Structure formats: structure tokens, C-alpha cells
Amino acid sequence: MSDSRNAPEAPRPAEHTPGGRAGEPGAGSPHTPGVSVRHTRAKGEPRFPDGPKADPAGSHFERRIRSFQPRRSRVTAGQADALQRLWPKWGLDIDGQRVIDLGELFGNANPVVLEIGFGMGEATAQMAAADPDTNILAVDVHTPGQGNLLNLADQHGLPNVRVGNGDAIILLREMLRPDSLDGLRVYFPDPWPKKRHHKRRLIQPEFLTLAAARIRPGGLVHCATDWEPYAEQMLEVLTAHPDFENTRPDGGFAPRPQFRPLTRFEGQGLDKGHVVNDLLFRRVQHHNQPPTGA
């Protein structure tokens, strides 16, 4: 997955293990949507020649503790076709080698929200369709999910979606300008439930400091999780951070806002008594500090 593992889209294992490798259909093969395909590639041959790179940042950056585990599950023919056709148009490899112009990336000056970890992209596509005047830069490392979201954007005519491939930390640190984002969404990130793995959790003070430098004052950070101990940690860390304030007057969790869709898997969990907590925090501008973009 990426810096976030979207639990509502798929049952959550404690830790992801690599699955079978699948590639694009052979030349001239019929593309049957929903059918998983395999392709024997020569050594060194890219999985999708015109699609996302396997490791876009390569060895340019330090190997830090990662908050995500890549998943290598099978790619369907429809997903492979979308990756080949649409990646050059709507995809972004996070290589950390340049600062991107979000207006140029989307072709307009509309506000941009960064979503870290989108699973199969179904909720992302719904939010993009419901709010066409907001651009969504959705980042993940799950290849089938990338292909699925591109397919959904194509099928439903969603020009306000771009799909990022790689480490969202590198994107934030190296490739985005100060105050360039209007919001951040982190839905159902990997909870890393074992105590020795808590250092891998995404929502940490250092991450929030980095995110604050890229989110304009007034922008929203919206997190959601079905892992209650992680929800409590998120609330504690966000509340303590000087660059964010809780939108809830009581300082607690927020009800699920209408703009975040209730997914099928999340609904099943709620029926079983699982508790899902949403957190909505606003980026604040301190009176004694200049804007971060100055």
C-alpha cells in the first residue's frame, strides 16, 4: 500500500505480504474487464512500459522507516489497460527530482486536496464526482488500485483526479510548494497495531509539521480510522500540534462528514459493532509568523 492502507476497500491484514506478480496483456490479446491477467516478462522489462514506475524515487533518498507496505496483488486486464492508456495523461511518478506546479498538473487553478492511500479508489472517485471544483491528488503504491482509480476517472469523466505513485513523504517534502494544498485526507491508514511498529504510523508530529508547511491556513486535515487506539493517538498528536486546531468545540472526534462516502466494507464493519472515528483539524496561521509561502 502507500502511506495509508484504505481498510474500507479490502479486509485488513496485520501486515501485507507480497502476492503474485501480474503484468499487462500480451499484444493482440482481448481485454476482458475484471479478468486477472499474467504476462511473462523478460528480465529488466518494465511491468507497464507507459505506466507507473516500480520505484520512482530509486536510490535518490535515504531509506527511512516506512509507514506503508507495498502490495503486489494481481492486476486485471481493465486495470492494466487503464495504466497503459491513462498514466501518461493523469499519472504522476513521485521521483522527488522536481517541484511540480499543481495548476499545470490539473490544468486549472482550483483548490487541491492531497489524499494519501486510496485503496481501490472507489471513495476517491465518488468524492471527485460530488465536488468537481476541487482537484484530488490521490497517492498510493498499490498498482491494481492505481489502475482501478484511473479506470473510474475515465468512465465517469472525472478530470479533477490525478494519481500519484510513490512515497507521499517525498512528494510533500521535495515536490510541493508551501501553501499549495487546500487539504489533506488520510482515510484508514495502516494502524501498525503491534507496539514495536507504532513508529511506522503515519500520523506523527514530524509528519504533521511537514504537512503544515504545504497546507494553506484554513485548510483541513481529515483523518479516519476504525482502529480505536490509533484514533486516540491521532487525536492526541493533532491536538498537541501548534499548527492545527480541532474543528470540534469539545475537542473530540467529529461525525463522519457527508463528503466522505460510507464504503461497503466500512458499513459491514459498523454492522458488526466496529467504531469508526473521524478527525477534522484546521491549519492555523499564527499571528506572529509570516505565511509559510512568503
mmCIF file of C-alpha atoms in Angstrom:
data_model
loop_
_atom_site.group_PDB
_atom_site.id
_atom_site.type_symbol
_atom_site.label_atom_id
_atom_site.label_comp_id
_atom_site.label_asym_id
_atom_site.label_seq_id
_atom_site.Cartn_x
_atom_site.Cartn_y
_atom_site.Cartn_z
ATOM 1 C CA MET A 1 0.000 0.000 0.000
ATOM 2 C CA SER A 2 1.112 3.556 0.378
ATOM 3 C CA ASP A 3 1.444 5.765 3.361
ATOM 4 C CA SER A 4 -2.127 4.803 4.028
ATOM 5 C CA ARG A 5 -3.886 1.486 3.682
ATOM 6 C CA ASN A 6 -7.519 2.042 2.823
ATOM 7 C CA ALA A 7 -9.193 -0.545 5.009
ATOM 8 C CA PRO A 8 -12.767 0.076 3.779
ATOM 9 C CA GLU A 9 -11.808 -1.210 0.335
ATOM 10 C CA ALA A 10 -10.327 -4.515 1.452
ATOM 11 C CA PRO A 11 -10.185 -6.584 4.660
ATOM 12 C CA ARG A 12 -7.180 -5.554 6.708
ATOM 13 C CA PRO A 13 -4.335 -7.988 7.349
ATOM 14 C CA ALA A 14 -1.994 -7.035 10.163
ATOM 15 C CA GLU A 15 0.816 -6.694 7.655
ATOM 16 C CA HIS A 16 0.687 -7.060 3.915
ATOM 17 C CA THR A 17 2.612 -9.818 2.217
ATOM 18 C CA PRO A 18 3.571 -9.704 -1.443
ATOM 19 C CA GLY A 19 1.232 -11.597 -3.738
ATOM 20 C CA GLY A 20 1.527 -12.914 -7.254
ATOM 21 C CA ARG A 21 3.038 -10.718 -9.941
ATOM 22 C CA ALA A 22 0.839 -9.834 -12.885
ATOM 23 C CA GLY A 23 1.560 -7.804 -15.951
ATOM 24 C CA GLU A 24 -0.131 -6.310 -18.923
ATOM 25 C CA PRO A 25 -1.931 -8.455 -21.509
ATOM 26 C CA GLY A 26 0.114 -9.609 -24.476
ATOM 27 C CA ALA A 27 -0.142 -7.680 -27.700
ATOM 28 C CA GLY A 28 -3.309 -8.505 -29.537
ATOM 29 C CA SER A 29 -4.882 -10.257 -26.542
ATOM 30 C CA PRO A 30 -8.540 -9.480 -25.875
ATOM 31 C CA HIS A 31 -9.038 -7.208 -22.860
ATOM 32 C CA THR A 32 -11.741 -8.660 -20.641
ATOM 33 C CA PRO A 33 -12.550 -6.261 -17.789
ATOM 34 C CA GLY A 34 -12.408 -7.912 -14.378
ATOM 35 C CA VAL A 35 -10.256 -10.818 -15.547
ATOM 36 C CA SER A 36 -6.852 -11.151 -13.932
ATOM 37 C CA VAL A 37 -4.025 -11.460 -16.407
ATOM 38 C CA ARG A 38 -0.442 -12.728 -16.323
ATOM 39 C CA HIS A 39 2.383 -11.880 -18.646
ATOM 40 C CA THR A 40 5.853 -13.379 -18.631
ATOM 41 C CA ARG A 41 8.319 -10.503 -18.848
ATOM 42 C CA ALA A 42 11.960 -10.631 -19.764
ATOM 43 C CA LYS A 43 14.430 -9.668 -17.052
ATOM 44 C CA GLY A 44 14.512 -5.890 -16.724
ATOM 45 C CA GLU A 45 11.355 -5.366 -18.776
ATOM 46 C CA PRO A 46 9.082 -2.802 -17.058
ATOM 47 C CA ARG A 47 5.727 -4.059 -15.864
ATOM 48 C CA PHE A 48 3.861 -1.269 -17.656
ATOM 49 C CA PRO A 49 6.117 0.490 -20.191
ATOM 50 C CA ASP A 50 3.896 3.577 -20.307
ATOM 51 C CA GLY A 51 2.618 3.270 -16.730
ATOM 52 C CA PRO A 52 3.863 3.868 -13.177
ATOM 53 C CA LYS A 53 7.469 3.066 -12.352
ATOM 54 C CA ALA A 54 8.240 0.318 -9.857
ATOM 55 C CA ASP A 55 10.389 2.609 -7.673
ATOM 56 C CA PRO A 56 10.175 6.178 -8.958
ATOM 57 C CA ALA A 57 12.430 7.730 -6.302
ATOM 58 C CA GLY A 58 15.023 4.977 -6.757
ATOM 59 C CA SER A 59 18.077 5.405 -4.555
ATOM 60 C CA HIS A 60 17.948 9.212 -4.525
ATOM 61 C CA PHE A 61 16.679 9.391 -0.947
ATOM 62 C CA GLU A 62 17.529 7.805 2.364
ATOM 63 C CA ARG A 63 15.892 4.550 3.334
ATOM 64 C CA ARG A 64 13.859 5.736 6.301
ATOM 65 C CA ILE A 65 11.314 3.761 8.296
ATOM 66 C CA ARG A 66 8.303 3.482 6.022
ATOM 67 C CA SER A 67 4.701 3.844 7.127
ATOM 68 C CA PHE A 68 3.473 1.593 4.310
ATOM 69 C CA GLN A 69 3.933 -1.910 2.948
ATOM 70 C CA PRO A 70 3.755 -2.279 -0.846
ATOM 71 C CA ARG A 71 1.232 -4.857 -2.060
ATOM 72 C CA ARG A 72 1.798 -6.839 -5.218
ATOM 73 C CA SER A 73 -1.618 -8.285 -5.969
ATOM 74 C CA ARG A 74 -2.889 -9.199 -9.405
ATOM 75 C CA VAL A 75 -3.816 -6.601 -11.977
ATOM 76 C CA THR A 76 -6.920 -7.159 -14.063
ATOM 77 C CA ALA A 77 -6.956 -6.603 -17.808
ATOM 78 C CA GLY A 78 -9.095 -3.482 -17.351
ATOM 79 C CA GLN A 79 -6.716 -2.050 -14.769
ATOM 80 C CA ALA A 80 -3.689 -2.830 -16.952
ATOM 81 C CA ASP A 81 -5.336 -1.153 -19.922
ATOM 82 C CA ALA A 82 -6.089 1.969 -17.836
ATOM 83 C CA LEU A 83 -2.500 2.137 -16.584
ATOM 84 C CA GLN A 84 -1.145 1.948 -20.125
ATOM 85 C CA ARG A 85 -3.626 4.392 -21.666
ATOM 86 C CA LEU A 86 -4.134 6.933 -18.919
ATOM 87 C CA TRP A 87 -0.940 7.094 -16.880
ATOM 88 C CA PRO A 88 0.804 9.495 -19.294
ATOM 89 C CA LYS A 89 -2.245 11.785 -19.014
ATOM 90 C CA TRP A 90 -3.290 11.523 -15.360
ATOM 91 C CA GLY A 91 -0.426 9.794 -13.556
ATOM 92 C CA LEU A 92 2.472 11.225 -11.544
ATOM 93 C CA ASP A 93 5.581 9.288 -10.536
ATOM 94 C CA ILE A 94 6.890 10.638 -7.240
ATOM 95 C CA ASP A 95 10.602 10.805 -8.011
ATOM 96 C CA GLY A 96 11.497 13.775 -5.814
ATOM 97 C CA GLN A 97 13.503 15.348 -8.631
ATOM 98 C CA ARG A 98 11.379 18.421 -9.314
ATOM 99 C CA VAL A 99 8.858 20.804 -7.790
ATOM 100 C CA ILE A 100 5.517 20.390 -9.522
ATOM 101 C CA ASP A 101 3.091 23.122 -10.484
ATOM 102 C CA LEU A 102 -0.316 21.883 -9.360
ATOM 103 C CA GLY A 103 -2.112 24.332 -11.643
ATOM 104 C CA GLU A 104 -0.227 22.897 -14.584
ATOM 105 C CA LEU A 105 -0.787 19.326 -13.402
ATOM 106 C CA PHE A 106 -4.584 19.766 -13.285
ATOM 107 C CA GLY A 107 -4.925 22.414 -15.978
ATOM 108 C CA ASN A 108 -6.753 24.864 -13.708
ATOM 109 C CA ALA A 109 -6.370 26.937 -10.549
ATOM 110 C CA ASN A 110 -8.941 25.056 -8.463
ATOM 111 C CA PRO A 111 -8.046 24.062 -4.882
ATOM 112 C CA VAL A 112 -6.120 20.823 -4.492
ATOM 113 C CA VAL A 113 -6.576 18.202 -1.777
ATOM 114 C CA LEU A 114 -3.976 15.510 -1.227
ATOM 115 C CA GLU A 115 -5.303 12.047 -0.393
ATOM 116 C CA ILE A 116 -2.731 9.599 0.972
ATOM 117 C CA GLY A 117 -3.761 5.991 0.453
ATOM 118 C CA PHE A 118 -6.925 5.405 -1.575
ATOM 119 C CA GLY A 119 -7.211 1.614 -1.776
ATOM 120 C CA MET A 120 -9.148 0.749 -4.928
ATOM 121 C CA GLY A 121 -10.183 4.374 -5.423
ATOM 122 C CA GLU A 122 -13.939 3.972 -5.203
ATOM 123 C CA ALA A 123 -14.405 6.539 -2.429
ATOM 124 C CA THR A 124 -11.971 8.912 -4.160
ATOM 125 C CA ALA A 125 -13.964 8.749 -7.380
ATOM 126 C CA GLN A 126 -17.209 9.421 -5.504
ATOM 127 C CA MET A 127 -15.742 12.487 -3.789
ATOM 128 C CA ALA A 128 -14.341 13.784 -7.079
ATOM 129 C CA ALA A 129 -17.716 13.400 -8.783
ATOM 130 C CA ALA A 130 -19.551 15.132 -5.926
ATOM 131 C CA ASP A 131 -17.143 18.101 -5.872
ATOM 132 C CA PRO A 132 -15.874 18.750 -9.414
ATOM 133 C CA ASP A 133 -14.414 22.144 -8.439
ATOM 134 C CA THR A 134 -11.887 20.518 -6.085
ATOM 135 C CA ASN A 135 -8.884 18.711 -7.502
ATOM 136 C CA ILE A 136 -7.767 15.488 -5.805
ATOM 137 C CA LEU A 137 -4.164 14.323 -5.942
ATOM 138 C CA ALA A 138 -4.507 10.714 -4.767
ATOM 139 C CA VAL A 139 -1.290 8.890 -3.815
ATOM 140 C CA ASP A 140 -0.765 5.162 -3.386
ATOM 141 C CA VAL A 141 1.699 2.416 -4.295
ATOM 142 C CA HIS A 142 -0.906 -0.297 -4.915
ATOM 143 C CA THR A 143 -0.789 -0.902 -8.667
ATOM 144 C CA PRO A 144 -4.260 -2.504 -9.046
ATOM 145 C CA GLY A 145 -5.761 0.409 -7.101
ATOM 146 C CA GLN A 146 -3.975 2.916 -9.319
ATOM 147 C CA GLY A 147 -5.373 1.231 -12.406
ATOM 148 C CA ASN A 148 -8.843 0.995 -10.910
ATOM 149 C CA LEU A 149 -8.978 4.672 -9.970
ATOM 150 C CA LEU A 150 -7.760 5.706 -13.432
ATOM 151 C CA ASN A 151 -10.469 3.491 -14.924
ATOM 152 C CA LEU A 152 -13.160 5.046 -12.704
ATOM 153 C CA ALA A 153 -11.997 8.567 -13.547
ATOM 154 C CA ASP A 154 -12.137 7.727 -17.235
ATOM 155 C CA GLN A 155 -15.520 6.019 -17.117
ATOM 156 C CA HIS A 156 -17.190 8.738 -15.053
ATOM 157 C CA GLY A 157 -15.487 11.732 -16.673
ATOM 158 C CA LEU A 158 -13.519 12.991 -13.666
ATOM 159 C CA PRO A 159 -10.848 15.405 -14.915
ATOM 160 C CA ASN A 160 -10.190 16.569 -11.328
ATOM 161 C CA VAL A 161 -8.337 13.363 -10.343
ATOM 162 C CA ARG A 162 -4.605 12.749 -10.616
ATOM 163 C CA VAL A 163 -2.963 9.551 -9.386
ATOM 164 C CA GLY A 164 0.434 9.706 -7.677
ATOM 165 C CA ASN A 165 2.711 6.692 -7.454
ATOM 166 C CA GLY A 166 5.271 6.525 -4.665
ATOM 167 C CA ASP A 167 6.099 7.824 -1.220
ATOM 168 C CA ALA A 168 3.848 10.677 -0.103
ATOM 169 C CA ILE A 169 6.561 11.909 2.280
ATOM 170 C CA ILE A 170 8.872 12.553 -0.677
ATOM 171 C CA LEU A 171 6.015 14.273 -2.505
ATOM 172 C CA LEU A 172 5.363 16.613 0.422
ATOM 173 C CA ARG A 173 8.998 17.284 1.226
ATOM 174 C CA GLU A 174 10.526 17.593 -2.237
ATOM 175 C CA MET A 175 7.816 18.236 -4.826
ATOM 176 C CA LEU A 176 5.138 20.544 -3.401
ATOM 177 C CA ARG A 177 5.375 24.274 -2.788
ATOM 178 C CA PRO A 178 4.477 25.879 0.561
ATOM 179 C CA ASP A 179 0.749 26.573 0.999
ATOM 180 C CA SER A 180 -0.034 24.713 -2.233
ATOM 181 C CA LEU A 181 -2.632 22.360 -0.739
ATOM 182 C CA ASP A 182 -6.123 23.132 0.475
ATOM 183 C CA GLY A 183 -6.435 19.967 2.470
ATOM 184 C CA LEU A 184 -5.132 16.532 3.381
ATOM 185 C CA ARG A 185 -7.113 13.287 3.618
ATOM 186 C CA VAL A 186 -5.807 10.162 5.321
ATOM 187 C CA TYR A 187 -8.505 7.508 5.462
ATOM 188 C CA PHE A 188 -7.926 4.217 7.238
ATOM 189 C CA PRO A 189 -4.122 4.204 7.292
ATOM 190 C CA ASP A 190 -2.313 1.076 8.374
ATOM 191 C CA PRO A 191 -2.678 1.040 12.189
ATOM 192 C CA TRP A 192 0.511 -0.959 12.759
ATOM 193 C CA PRO A 193 -1.127 -2.499 15.854
ATOM 194 C CA LYS A 194 1.992 -4.074 17.398
ATOM 195 C CA LYS A 195 3.672 -1.730 19.862
ATOM 196 C CA ARG A 196 7.103 -2.180 18.291
ATOM 197 C CA HIS A 197 5.628 -0.996 14.978
ATOM 198 C CA HIS A 198 3.981 2.186 16.286
ATOM 199 C CA LYS A 199 6.955 4.179 14.967
ATOM 200 C CA ARG A 200 5.711 3.302 11.458
ATOM 201 C CA ARG A 201 2.358 5.020 11.915
ATOM 202 C CA LEU A 202 1.929 7.937 9.537
ATOM 203 C CA ILE A 203 0.279 10.443 11.858
ATOM 204 C CA GLN A 204 3.248 11.597 13.919
ATOM 205 C CA PRO A 205 4.415 15.098 14.978
ATOM 206 C CA GLU A 206 7.152 15.204 12.315
ATOM 207 C CA PHE A 207 4.704 14.315 9.551
ATOM 208 C CA LEU A 208 2.233 16.957 10.695
ATOM 209 C CA THR A 209 4.967 19.616 10.703
ATOM 210 C CA LEU A 210 5.815 18.707 7.105
ATOM 211 C CA ALA A 211 2.156 18.688 6.077
ATOM 212 C CA ALA A 212 1.541 22.044 7.772
ATOM 213 C CA ALA A 213 4.203 23.639 5.581
ATOM 214 C CA ARG A 214 2.296 22.571 2.453
ATOM 215 C CA ILE A 215 -1.296 23.281 3.558
ATOM 216 C CA ARG A 216 -2.579 26.833 3.376
ATOM 217 C CA PRO A 217 -4.023 28.403 6.552
ATOM 218 C CA GLY A 218 -7.645 27.318 6.860
ATOM 219 C CA GLY A 219 -7.059 24.041 5.020
ATOM 220 C CA LEU A 220 -8.499 20.880 6.554
ATOM 221 C CA VAL A 221 -6.729 17.723 7.664
ATOM 222 C CA HIS A 222 -9.253 14.895 7.703
ATOM 223 C CA CYS A 223 -8.325 11.501 9.140
ATOM 224 C CA ALA A 224 -10.492 8.448 9.697
ATOM 225 C CA THR A 225 -9.718 5.076 11.246
ATOM 226 C CA ASP A 226 -11.510 2.018 12.554
ATOM 227 C CA TRP A 227 -8.652 1.195 14.942
ATOM 228 C CA GLU A 228 -9.586 2.900 18.201
ATOM 229 C CA PRO A 229 -6.108 3.005 19.811
ATOM 230 C CA TYR A 230 -4.769 4.693 16.666
ATOM 231 C CA ALA A 231 -7.699 7.117 16.693
ATOM 232 C CA GLU A 232 -6.785 8.122 20.240
ATOM 233 C CA GLN A 233 -3.153 8.638 19.228
ATOM 234 C CA MET A 234 -4.191 10.710 16.200
ATOM 235 C CA LEU A 235 -6.367 12.902 18.397
ATOM 236 C CA GLU A 236 -3.574 13.372 20.923
ATOM 237 C CA VAL A 237 -0.907 14.198 18.322
ATOM 238 C CA LEU A 238 -3.106 16.562 16.290
ATOM 239 C CA THR A 239 -4.369 18.341 19.404
ATOM 240 C CA ALA A 240 -0.828 18.918 20.640
ATOM 241 C CA HIS A 241 0.461 20.266 17.330
ATOM 242 C CA PRO A 242 0.627 24.082 17.260
ATOM 243 C CA ASP A 243 -0.232 24.344 13.544
ATOM 244 C CA PHE A 244 -3.635 22.649 13.797
ATOM 245 C CA GLU A 245 -6.841 23.190 15.732
ATOM 246 C CA ASN A 246 -9.770 20.861 16.192
ATOM 247 C CA THR A 247 -12.937 21.901 14.383
ATOM 248 C CA ARG A 248 -14.919 20.311 17.199
ATOM 249 C CA PRO A 249 -15.616 22.735 20.067
ATOM 250 C CA ASP A 250 -15.487 19.833 22.529
ATOM 251 C CA GLY A 251 -12.033 18.839 21.288
ATOM 252 C CA GLY A 252 -13.125 15.311 20.361
ATOM 253 C CA PHE A 253 -13.886 13.229 17.314
ATOM 254 C CA ALA A 254 -16.115 14.529 14.527
ATOM 255 C CA PRO A 255 -19.114 12.820 12.968
ATOM 256 C CA ARG A 256 -18.428 11.455 9.505
ATOM 257 C CA PRO A 257 -18.874 14.424 7.135
ATOM 258 C CA GLN A 258 -21.186 13.941 4.184
ATOM 259 C CA PHE A 259 -18.352 14.375 1.695
ATOM 260 C CA ARG A 260 -16.621 11.193 2.912
ATOM 261 C CA PRO A 261 -18.546 8.273 1.412
ATOM 262 C CA LEU A 262 -19.528 5.325 3.557
ATOM 263 C CA THR A 263 -17.963 2.372 1.773
ATOM 264 C CA ARG A 264 -19.419 -1.119 1.648
ATOM 265 C CA PHE A 265 -16.669 -2.601 3.799
ATOM 266 C CA GLU A 266 -16.976 0.202 6.369
ATOM 267 C CA GLY A 267 -20.741 -0.391 6.536
ATOM 268 C CA GLN A 268 -20.170 -4.089 7.176
ATOM 269 C CA GLY A 269 -17.791 -3.204 9.982
ATOM 270 C CA LEU A 270 -20.289 -0.825 11.545
ATOM 271 C CA ASP A 271 -22.937 -3.567 11.414
ATOM 272 C CA LYS A 272 -20.541 -5.739 13.423
ATOM 273 C CA GLY A 273 -20.072 -3.055 16.045
ATOM 274 C CA HIS A 274 -16.786 -1.583 14.840
ATOM 275 C CA VAL A 275 -16.233 2.059 15.771
ATOM 276 C CA VAL A 276 -15.036 4.446 13.079
ATOM 277 C CA ASN A 277 -13.635 7.780 14.252
ATOM 278 C CA ASP A 278 -13.201 10.868 12.071
ATOM 279 C CA LEU A 279 -10.897 13.749 12.959
ATOM 280 C CA LEU A 280 -11.219 17.184 11.333
ATOM 281 C CA PHE A 281 -8.477 19.687 12.130
ATOM 282 C CA ARG A 282 -7.880 23.105 10.579
ATOM 283 C CA ARG A 283 -4.480 24.522 9.643
ATOM 284 C CA VAL A 284 -3.974 27.705 11.658
ATOM 285 C CA GLN A 285 -1.822 30.749 10.923
ATOM 286 C CA HIS A 286 -0.065 32.199 13.930
ATOM 287 C CA HIS A 287 -0.284 35.972 14.176
ATOM 288 C CA ASN A 288 3.428 36.348 14.913
ATOM 289 C CA GLN A 289 4.529 34.271 11.914
ATOM 290 C CA PRO A 290 4.646 35.181 8.212
ATOM 291 C CA PRO A 291 2.753 32.950 5.747
ATOM 292 C CA THR A 292 4.737 29.777 5.004
ATOM 293 C CA GLY A 293 4.798 30.650 1.325
ATOM 294 C CA ALA A 294 6.485 34.017 1.937
#
